[in-house]
Amino acid sequence: MSKVQIFDTTLRDGEQCPGGSMTLSEKLRVAERLALLNVDVIEAGFPASSVGDFESVAKIARQIHGPIICGLARTIDVDIDRCWEAVRHSSRPRVHTFIATSDLHITEKLRMTRESVVVAAVRAVARAKAYGAEVEFSLEDATRTDYDYMCLVIEAVINAGATIVNIPDTVGYADPWSYGDRIAHIFANVPNIGETVFSAHCHNDLGQAVANSLAAIHFGARQVECTINGIGERAGNTALEELVMSIKTQPFFSGRFSTGIETKHLYGASRLVVQVTDLPVQSHKAVVGRNAFAHEAGIHQAGMIANRQTYEIMNPEDVGWQGEGLVLGKHSGRRAFAVRLAELGIKLDDQEFKAAFDAMKALADERKSVYASDLVAIARDHGFTGIPETFRLEAMTVVSSTHTTPMATIKIAVNGKTVDCGTLGVGPVDAVYNAIFQATGLSAKLVSFGLRATAEGTDSPAEVQVKIGENGHSVVGIAGDDDVVKASVNALLDAMNRLEAIKEAEAETSK
Ligand code: MN
């Protein structure tokens, strides 16, 4: 088995694209997550580009342990010096220097000659090497570079001390065949390759970044540069999660190659990058999209319930995916409906089930999706008496204003006896939740809170899902209301009632 090194450039190539910018503390959170994922290299930034970039690379080099910490530098002296100054705090520092090698870039952008580019490349590699750094060299725009000249540059930088040579498809121009051919040509024609690691850095302008990276691995590359969610310049870079899961899933690769990535953290890393950037992930995004493991069609759902492998090539748990696997819609069948009801703790007899299923299909015809709160409502209409209401909302007042701290007062009936409380919060939902926790003395912790509009417009009904946990139990509460605060309160009370029911059932069995 050959190890493919994962070089993550979310904080450099990803950070420099429109919408990608992150604060220092956000970069640190991402870097911590990358270390948890067990990436081999973190490219933390471009230290000479700004004081902020320098400081974040230096801080990541000091604080993040495990991966190699790398900085980007042009071939000019000041870049190499600043880069070393920033990465040297890491126990495993790398300087990544680059210069363009295509004739177009050499003449039009750099206004240099092929000869002077080789001189600059060699000087920069030697300068970084003299500091004691591990040195990676990139031939910018390699995929539009003349084959013979490319091999000459590679030979020269290896002689100067580069141990990693990157062949970037800077403009996303390659396809798997031409890119693979280029890598194969290097292995056949550069005489001093030795232990040099070749690296792929692909862009997705033609949607080929992951495919090109896989081709590079097949032809000998042992490092791939990628980003979480594929963010990066223009159409983005090779998506880390897609590349890693391709290697792991397809036997053609998994039989020969492995990465060190802890895949169960992929989904969490994806969500974190969505949170700290302005770059959302589309629903049908491979591996980490909301629909990546969702099945609505009845035939697919029946297959999934019988054996998940019928329509799933990966286990959602393997990438830490969280979402609704069986989505109820107009294409769904009875079996998926039964599974979703069971998840919500709802039991119906055969006749009630049949009527409830028809009601669900009727609702699905009107709307695109049927949410968990709709299922609870449908089940209530068809004989489900629900779980005992240990906690019930009696009254609430919530104030959200520009000139006072948000505050809430609440009255809740607990087994028929009223308790009340008034508190402050950072916002109306926080205030009313604080009040509920204080009034009821609830010891469970809030694990997650999710709010979504179920239609367009500000008058759209809101659905709130909260998860609370106590002593290893975690339960989900759901509520819908036209008022988001009321929906939030009722979702929490719903979860509290479910938790109470579970605890009582446990007490019964232990008697
Ligand atoms: Mn790039």
Coordinates of C-alpha atoms and ligand atoms in Angstrom, one line a residue:
M1 CA 0.0 0.0 0.0
S2 CA 1.3 3.5 -0.9
K3 CA 0.5 6.4 1.3
V4 CA -1.0 9.5 -0.5
Q5 CA -0.2 12.6 1.5
I6 CA -3.0 15.0 1.9
F7 CA -1.9 18.7 1.7
D8 CA -4.7 21.0 2.7
T9 CA -4.7 24.5 1.3
T10 CA -8.1 25.6 2.6
L11 CA -6.3 28.4 4.6
R12 CA -4.3 29.6 1.6
D13 CA -5.9 28.9 -1.8
G14 CA -9.4 28.6 -0.2
E15 CA -8.9 31.7 1.9
Q16 CA -7.9 33.9 -1.0
C17 CA -11.1 33.4 -3.1
P18 CA -14.1 35.8 -2.9
G19 CA -16.1 35.0 0.2
G20 CA -13.3 32.8 1.6
S21 CA -11.7 35.2 4.0
M22 CA -11.4 34.2 7.6
T23 CA -10.3 35.9 10.8
L24 CA -7.3 34.7 12.8
S25 CA -9.4 32.9 15.4
E26 CA -11.5 31.3 12.6
K27 CA -8.3 30.1 10.8
L28 CA -7.1 28.6 14.1
R29 CA -10.4 26.7 14.5
V30 CA -10.1 25.4 10.9
A31 CA -6.4 24.4 11.5
E32 CA -7.4 22.5 14.7
R33 CA -10.0 20.7 12.7
L34 CA -7.5 19.8 9.9
A35 CA -5.2 18.4 12.6
L36 CA -8.1 16.3 13.9
L37 CA -8.8 15.1 10.3
N38 CA -5.1 14.1 10.4
V39 CA -4.0 15.9 7.2
D40 CA -0.3 15.5 6.4
V41 CA 0.3 19.2 5.6
I42 CA -1.5 22.4 6.4
E43 CA -0.7 25.3 4.0
A44 CA -1.5 28.0 6.5
G45 CA -1.1 31.1 4.3
F46 CA 1.1 33.3 2.2
P47 CA 3.2 35.2 4.9
A48 CA 4.7 37.9 2.6
S49 CA 1.3 38.9 1.3
S50 CA 0.1 40.8 4.4
V51 CA 0.9 41.3 8.1
G52 CA -2.3 39.4 9.0
D53 CA -1.3 36.4 6.9
F54 CA 2.2 36.4 8.4
E55 CA 0.7 36.4 11.9
S56 CA -1.8 33.7 11.3
V57 CA 0.8 31.4 9.7
A58 CA 3.2 32.0 12.7
K59 CA 0.4 31.4 15.2
I60 CA -0.7 28.2 13.5
A61 CA 3.0 27.0 13.3
R62 CA 3.2 27.6 17.1
Q63 CA -0.1 26.1 18.2
I64 CA -1.0 23.3 15.8
H65 CA 0.9 20.1 16.3
G66 CA 1.0 17.0 14.2
P67 CA 0.8 18.1 10.5
I68 CA 3.6 19.8 8.7
I69 CA 3.0 23.6 8.6
C70 CA 3.7 25.2 5.3
G71 CA 3.7 28.7 4.0
L72 CA 3.7 30.0 0.4
A73 CA 6.4 32.2 -1.1
R74 CA 7.3 33.7 -4.4
T75 CA 11.0 33.1 -5.5
I76 CA 12.1 36.6 -4.3
D77 CA 14.3 36.8 -1.2
V78 CA 11.9 38.7 1.0
D79 CA 9.2 36.2 0.5
I80 CA 11.4 33.2 1.4
D81 CA 12.7 35.1 4.5
R82 CA 9.2 36.1 5.7
C83 CA 7.9 32.6 5.0
W84 CA 10.6 30.9 7.0
E85 CA 10.2 33.5 9.8
A86 CA 6.5 32.4 10.1
V87 CA 6.8 28.6 9.7
R88 CA 10.0 28.1 11.7
H89 CA 7.9 28.0 14.9
S90 CA 6.5 24.6 13.8
S91 CA 8.4 21.4 14.7
R92 CA 7.8 20.4 11.0
P93 CA 8.2 23.6 8.9
R94 CA 7.9 23.6 5.1
V95 CA 8.5 26.5 2.6
H96 CA 6.5 26.2 -0.6
T97 CA 8.0 28.4 -3.3
F98 CA 6.7 28.8 -6.8
I99 CA 7.3 30.5 -10.1
A100 CA 5.4 30.3 -13.4
T101 CA 6.9 28.1 -16.2
S102 CA 4.5 28.4 -19.1
D103 CA 5.8 30.7 -21.9
L104 CA 2.6 32.7 -21.6
H105 CA 3.2 33.5 -18.0
I106 CA 7.0 34.0 -18.4
T107 CA 6.7 36.5 -21.2
E108 CA 3.4 38.3 -20.4
K109 CA 3.3 38.3 -16.6
L110 CA 6.8 37.9 -15.3
R111 CA 8.6 39.5 -18.4
M112 CA 11.4 37.1 -17.9
T113 CA 13.1 34.5 -20.0
R114 CA 13.1 30.7 -19.6
E115 CA 16.7 30.9 -18.4
S116 CA 16.2 33.6 -15.8
V117 CA 13.2 31.7 -14.4
V118 CA 15.4 28.6 -13.8
V119 CA 18.0 30.9 -12.0
A120 CA 15.3 32.4 -9.8
A121 CA 13.8 29.0 -8.9
V122 CA 17.1 27.5 -8.0
R123 CA 18.1 30.5 -5.9
A124 CA 14.8 30.5 -4.0
V125 CA 15.0 26.7 -3.2
A126 CA 18.6 27.0 -2.1
R127 CA 17.8 30.0 0.1
A128 CA 14.9 28.2 1.9
K129 CA 17.0 25.0 2.1
A130 CA 19.8 27.0 3.8
Y131 CA 17.4 28.0 6.6
G132 CA 16.9 24.2 7.2
A133 CA 13.4 24.1 5.8
E134 CA 11.8 21.3 3.9
V135 CA 11.2 22.8 0.5
E136 CA 8.4 22.3 -2.0
F137 CA 8.6 23.8 -5.4
S138 CA 5.7 24.5 -7.7
L139 CA 5.8 25.1 -11.5
E140 CA 2.9 27.6 -11.8
D141 CA 0.8 26.9 -14.9
A142 CA 2.6 23.6 -15.3
T143 CA -0.2 22.2 -17.5
R144 CA 0.5 24.8 -20.1
T145 CA 4.3 24.4 -19.9
D146 CA 6.5 22.8 -22.6
Y147 CA 7.4 19.2 -21.7
D148 CA 11.2 19.5 -22.2
Y149 CA 11.4 22.8 -20.3
M150 CA 9.3 21.5 -17.5
C151 CA 11.7 18.5 -17.0
L152 CA 14.7 20.8 -17.1
V153 CA 13.2 23.0 -14.3
I154 CA 12.3 20.0 -12.2
E155 CA 15.8 18.6 -12.5
A156 CA 17.3 21.9 -11.5
V157 CA 15.1 22.4 -8.4
I158 CA 15.7 18.9 -7.2
N159 CA 19.5 19.5 -7.5
A160 CA 19.0 22.7 -5.4
G161 CA 17.3 20.8 -2.6
A162 CA 13.5 20.6 -3.3
T163 CA 12.1 17.3 -2.0
I164 CA 8.5 17.9 -3.1
V165 CA 7.7 19.0 -6.6
N166 CA 4.2 20.2 -7.4
I167 CA 2.7 20.2 -10.9
P168 CA -0.2 22.6 -10.6
D169 CA -3.1 22.8 -13.1
T170 CA -3.3 26.5 -12.1
V171 CA -6.0 27.3 -14.6
G172 CA -8.1 24.1 -14.4
Y173 CA -7.3 23.3 -18.0
A174 CA -6.2 19.7 -17.7
D175 CA -8.2 16.5 -18.1
P176 CA -7.3 13.1 -16.6
W177 CA -5.6 11.8 -19.7
S178 CA -3.4 14.8 -20.5
Y179 CA -2.5 15.4 -16.9
G180 CA -1.7 11.7 -16.3
D181 CA 0.5 11.7 -19.4
R182 CA 2.4 14.8 -18.1
I183 CA 3.1 13.1 -14.8
A184 CA 4.2 9.8 -16.5
H185 CA 6.5 11.9 -18.8
I186 CA 8.2 13.4 -15.8
F187 CA 8.9 10.0 -14.2
A188 CA 10.3 8.7 -17.6
N189 CA 12.4 11.7 -18.4
V190 CA 13.8 13.5 -15.2
P191 CA 17.0 11.7 -14.4
N192 CA 17.4 12.7 -10.7
I193 CA 13.9 11.9 -9.3
G194 CA 15.2 9.7 -6.5
E195 CA 12.9 10.0 -3.5
T196 CA 11.2 13.2 -4.7
V197 CA 7.5 13.3 -3.9
F198 CA 5.4 14.6 -6.8
S199 CA 2.3 16.6 -6.0
A200 CA -1.0 17.4 -7.8
H201 CA -2.7 20.8 -7.4
C202 CA -5.8 21.0 -9.5
H203 CA -8.5 23.5 -10.2
N204 CA -12.1 22.8 -11.0
D205 CA -12.7 25.2 -13.9
L206 CA -13.9 22.3 -16.1
G207 CA -15.1 20.2 -13.2
Q208 CA -12.1 17.8 -13.4
A209 CA -10.1 18.6 -10.3
V210 CA -10.8 15.4 -8.4
A211 CA -10.6 13.2 -11.5
N212 CA -7.3 14.9 -12.5
S213 CA -5.9 14.4 -9.0
L214 CA -6.8 10.7 -9.1
A215 CA -5.1 10.4 -12.5
A216 CA -2.0 12.0 -11.0
I217 CA -1.9 9.4 -8.2
H218 CA -2.3 6.6 -10.7
F219 CA 0.7 7.9 -12.6
G220 CA 2.9 8.3 -9.6
A221 CA 2.0 11.5 -7.6
R222 CA 2.0 10.9 -3.8
Q223 CA 0.8 14.2 -2.5
V224 CA -2.5 15.9 -3.5
E225 CA -3.3 19.5 -2.6
C226 CA -6.9 20.1 -1.8
T227 CA -9.4 22.1 0.2
I228 CA -12.4 21.4 2.4
N229 CA -15.6 21.7 0.2
G230 CA -13.3 22.3 -2.8
I231 CA -13.2 26.1 -2.0
G232 CA -10.5 28.1 -3.8
E233 CA -9.8 30.4 -6.7
R234 CA -12.6 30.7 -9.4
A235 CA -14.3 27.3 -9.6
G236 CA -12.2 26.0 -6.6
N237 CA -9.7 23.3 -5.9
T238 CA -9.8 19.5 -5.6
A239 CA -12.3 18.8 -2.8
L240 CA -10.5 17.0 0.0
E241 CA -13.6 15.0 1.0
E242 CA -14.3 13.8 -2.5
L243 CA -10.7 12.8 -3.2
V244 CA -10.3 10.9 0.1
M245 CA -13.6 9.1 -0.3
S246 CA -12.8 8.2 -3.9
I247 CA -9.5 6.6 -2.8
K248 CA -11.3 4.8 0.1
T249 CA -14.4 3.6 -1.8
Q250 CA -13.2 2.5 -5.2
P251 CA -11.2 -0.8 -5.0
F252 CA -9.1 0.3 -8.0
F253 CA -7.5 2.8 -5.6
S254 CA -8.2 1.4 -2.1
G255 CA -6.3 -1.8 -3.0
R256 CA -3.2 0.2 -3.7
F257 CA -3.4 3.5 -1.9
S258 CA -4.4 4.9 1.5
T259 CA -4.6 8.3 3.1
G260 CA -4.2 9.1 6.8
I261 CA -7.5 11.0 6.9
E262 CA -10.0 10.3 9.8
T263 CA -13.0 10.3 7.5
K264 CA -15.6 10.5 10.3
H265 CA -14.6 14.2 10.8
L266 CA -15.2 15.1 7.1
Y267 CA -18.7 16.3 7.6
G268 CA -17.9 18.4 10.7
A269 CA -15.0 20.0 8.9
S270 CA -17.2 20.8 5.9
R271 CA -19.8 22.5 8.2
L272 CA -17.1 24.5 10.0
V273 CA -15.8 25.9 6.7
V274 CA -19.4 26.8 5.7
Q275 CA -19.8 28.6 9.0
V276 CA -16.6 30.7 8.9
T277 CA -16.8 31.6 5.2
D278 CA -19.5 33.0 2.9
L279 CA -19.3 29.9 0.8
P280 CA -22.2 27.5 1.2
V281 CA -22.3 24.0 0.0
Q282 CA -25.0 23.0 -2.5
S283 CA -27.5 20.3 -1.4
H284 CA -26.3 17.8 -4.0
K285 CA -22.6 18.3 -3.2
A286 CA -20.8 15.0 -3.2
V287 CA -20.0 13.4 0.2
V288 CA -21.1 16.4 2.4
G289 CA -24.2 17.9 0.8
R290 CA -27.5 17.8 2.5
N291 CA -28.8 15.4 -0.1
A292 CA -25.6 13.3 -0.4
F293 CA -27.2 10.4 1.4
A294 CA -30.9 11.3 1.1
H295 CA -33.4 9.1 -0.7
E296 CA -36.9 10.1 -1.6
A297 CA -38.0 7.8 -4.4
G298 CA -40.1 4.9 -3.2
I299 CA -38.2 2.2 -5.1
H300 CA -34.9 3.6 -3.7
Q301 CA -36.3 3.8 -0.2
A302 CA -37.6 0.2 -0.3
G303 CA -34.1 -0.9 -1.4
M304 CA -32.4 1.1 1.3
I305 CA -34.6 -0.3 4.0
A306 CA -33.8 -3.9 2.8
N307 CA -30.1 -3.3 2.3
R308 CA -28.5 0.1 2.3
Q309 CA -25.8 -1.0 -0.2
T310 CA -28.5 -1.1 -2.9
Y311 CA -28.3 2.6 -3.3
E312 CA -25.4 3.7 -1.1
I313 CA -21.7 3.2 -2.1
M314 CA -20.5 4.8 1.2
N315 CA -21.8 4.7 4.8
P316 CA -22.9 8.2 5.8
E317 CA -21.5 7.4 9.3
D318 CA -18.0 7.0 7.8
V319 CA -18.0 10.7 6.8
G320 CA -19.8 11.8 10.0
W321 CA -22.8 12.9 7.8
Q322 CA -25.8 14.1 9.8
G323 CA -29.1 14.6 8.1
E324 CA -32.3 12.9 7.2
G325 CA -31.5 9.8 5.2
L326 CA -35.1 8.9 4.3
V327 CA -36.8 12.1 3.1
L328 CA -40.5 11.9 2.8
G329 CA -42.0 13.3 -0.3
K330 CA -44.6 12.4 -2.9
H331 CA -42.3 9.6 -4.2
S332 CA -42.0 7.9 -0.8
G333 CA -43.4 4.6 0.2
R334 CA -45.1 3.0 3.2
R335 CA -41.9 1.4 4.6
A336 CA -40.0 4.7 4.8
F337 CA -43.1 6.3 6.5
A338 CA -43.1 3.5 9.1
V339 CA -39.4 3.9 9.8
R340 CA -39.8 7.7 10.3
L341 CA -42.7 7.2 12.6
A342 CA -40.8 4.7 14.7
E343 CA -37.9 7.2 15.0
L344 CA -40.3 9.7 16.4
G345 CA -41.7 7.2 18.9
I346 CA -45.1 7.1 17.2
K347 CA -47.2 3.9 17.2
L348 CA -50.3 3.6 15.1
D349 CA -52.5 0.6 14.4
D350 CA -53.0 -0.7 10.9
Q351 CA -56.0 1.3 10.1
E352 CA -54.6 4.5 11.6
F353 CA -51.3 3.9 9.7
K354 CA -53.1 3.6 6.4
A355 CA -55.1 6.8 6.9
A356 CA -52.0 8.7 8.1
F357 CA -50.0 7.5 5.1
D358 CA -52.7 8.8 2.7
A359 CA -52.6 12.1 4.6
M360 CA -48.8 12.3 4.3
K361 CA -49.0 11.6 0.5
A362 CA -51.7 14.3 0.1
L363 CA -49.5 16.8 1.9
A364 CA -46.5 15.8 -0.1
D365 CA -48.4 16.5 -3.3
E366 CA -48.9 20.1 -2.1
R367 CA -45.4 20.6 -0.9
K368 CA -41.9 19.5 -1.9
S369 CA -41.0 17.9 1.4
V370 CA -42.8 16.6 4.5
Y371 CA -41.0 17.6 7.8
A372 CA -40.9 15.8 11.1
S373 CA -43.3 18.3 12.6
D374 CA -45.8 17.5 9.9
L375 CA -45.5 13.8 10.7
V376 CA -46.3 14.4 14.4
A377 CA -49.3 16.5 13.4
I378 CA -50.5 13.9 10.9
A379 CA -50.1 11.2 13.5
R380 CA -52.0 13.2 16.0
D381 CA -54.9 13.6 13.5
H382 CA -55.0 9.8 13.1
G383 CA -55.1 8.4 16.6
F384 CA -51.6 9.0 18.0
T385 CA -52.3 10.4 21.5
G386 CA -48.7 11.5 21.9
I387 CA -46.4 11.3 24.9
P388 CA -47.5 12.6 28.3
E389 CA -47.2 16.4 28.6
T390 CA -45.2 16.6 31.8
F391 CA -44.1 20.1 30.8
R392 CA -46.6 22.4 29.1
L393 CA -46.3 26.1 28.2
E394 CA -48.9 28.3 30.0
A395 CA -47.7 31.8 29.2
M396 CA -44.6 33.7 27.9
T397 CA -43.5 37.2 27.2
V398 CA -40.4 37.9 25.2
V399 CA -38.9 41.3 24.6
S400 CA -36.4 42.0 21.8
S401 CA -35.3 45.6 21.6
T402 CA -32.5 47.8 20.4
H403 CA -32.1 49.6 23.7
T404 CA -32.4 46.8 26.4
T405 CA -31.0 43.4 26.8
P406 CA -33.4 40.8 25.4
M407 CA -35.5 39.3 28.2
A408 CA -38.2 36.7 28.8
T409 CA -40.7 35.6 31.4
I410 CA -42.2 32.2 31.3
K411 CA -44.9 30.1 33.0
I412 CA -44.8 26.4 32.6
A413 CA -47.0 23.7 34.1
V414 CA -44.9 20.9 35.4
N415 CA -47.2 17.9 36.2
G416 CA -50.0 20.5 36.6
K417 CA -48.1 22.7 39.0
T418 CA -47.1 26.1 37.7
V419 CA -43.4 27.3 37.8
D420 CA -42.2 30.6 36.5
C421 CA -39.0 32.6 35.9
G422 CA -37.8 35.8 34.2
T423 CA -34.3 36.1 32.7
L424 CA -32.1 37.8 30.2
G425 CA -30.3 36.4 27.2
V426 CA -28.2 37.4 24.1
G427 CA -31.4 37.2 22.0
P428 CA -35.1 36.3 22.5
V429 CA -34.6 32.6 22.1
D430 CA -31.6 32.5 24.4
A431 CA -33.5 34.4 27.0
V432 CA -36.6 32.2 26.9
Y433 CA -34.4 29.0 27.0
N434 CA -32.5 30.3 30.0
A435 CA -35.9 31.0 31.7
I436 CA -37.1 27.4 31.0
F437 CA -33.9 25.9 32.3
Q438 CA -34.1 27.9 35.5
A439 CA -37.8 27.5 36.1
T440 CA -37.7 23.7 35.7
G441 CA -34.3 23.0 37.1
L442 CA -33.6 20.9 34.0
S443 CA -30.3 19.2 34.2
A444 CA -30.2 18.0 30.6
K445 CA -27.9 20.0 28.3
L446 CA -28.8 21.5 25.0
V447 CA -26.9 19.6 22.3
S448 CA -28.1 21.3 19.2
F449 CA -30.7 23.8 17.9
G450 CA -31.9 24.1 14.3
L451 CA -34.4 26.4 12.8
R452 CA -35.8 26.4 9.3
A453 CA -38.6 28.1 7.4
T454 CA -40.9 25.6 5.8
A455 CA -42.1 28.0 3.1
E456 CA -41.1 31.3 1.5
G457 CA -41.7 34.7 3.1
T458 CA -41.5 36.2 6.6
D459 CA -44.9 34.6 7.5
S460 CA -43.6 31.2 6.7
P461 CA -44.2 28.6 9.4
A462 CA -41.0 27.8 11.3
E463 CA -39.9 24.4 12.3
V464 CA -37.5 24.0 15.2
Q465 CA -35.6 20.8 16.1
V466 CA -33.6 20.7 19.3
K467 CA -31.6 17.9 20.8
I468 CA -31.0 17.6 24.5
G469 CA -28.9 15.1 26.3
E470 CA -28.6 13.7 29.8
N471 CA -26.7 10.6 31.2
G472 CA -26.1 9.2 27.7
H473 CA -29.7 9.7 26.5
S474 CA -30.2 12.1 23.7
V475 CA -33.7 13.0 22.5
V476 CA -35.0 15.2 19.7
G477 CA -37.9 17.6 20.2
I478 CA -39.8 19.2 17.2
A479 CA -42.3 21.9 17.0
G480 CA -43.8 24.1 14.3
D481 CA -45.4 27.5 14.7
D482 CA -45.8 30.8 12.7
D483 CA -43.8 32.4 15.6
V484 CA -40.2 31.3 15.7
V485 CA -39.9 32.0 19.5
K486 CA -43.0 29.9 20.3
A487 CA -41.8 27.1 18.0
S488 CA -38.4 27.2 19.8
V489 CA -40.1 27.0 23.2
N490 CA -42.4 24.1 22.2
A491 CA -39.6 22.2 20.6
L492 CA -37.6 22.3 23.8
L493 CA -40.7 21.3 25.9
D494 CA -41.3 18.5 23.4
A495 CA -37.8 17.2 23.9
M496 CA -38.2 17.5 27.7
N497 CA -41.4 15.5 27.6
R498 CA -39.8 12.8 25.5
L499 CA -36.8 12.6 27.9
E500 CA -39.2 12.3 30.8
A501 CA -41.1 9.5 29.1
I502 CA -37.9 7.6 28.4
K503 CA -36.8 8.0 32.1
E504 CA -40.2 6.8 33.3
A505 CA -40.1 3.8 31.0
E506 CA -36.7 2.9 32.4
A507 CA -37.8 3.3 36.0
E508 CA -40.7 0.9 35.2
T509 CA -38.4 -1.8 33.8
S510 CA -35.9 -1.6 36.6
K511 CA -38.7 -2.1 39.2
Ligands
MN1 MN -4.3 27.2 -6.8

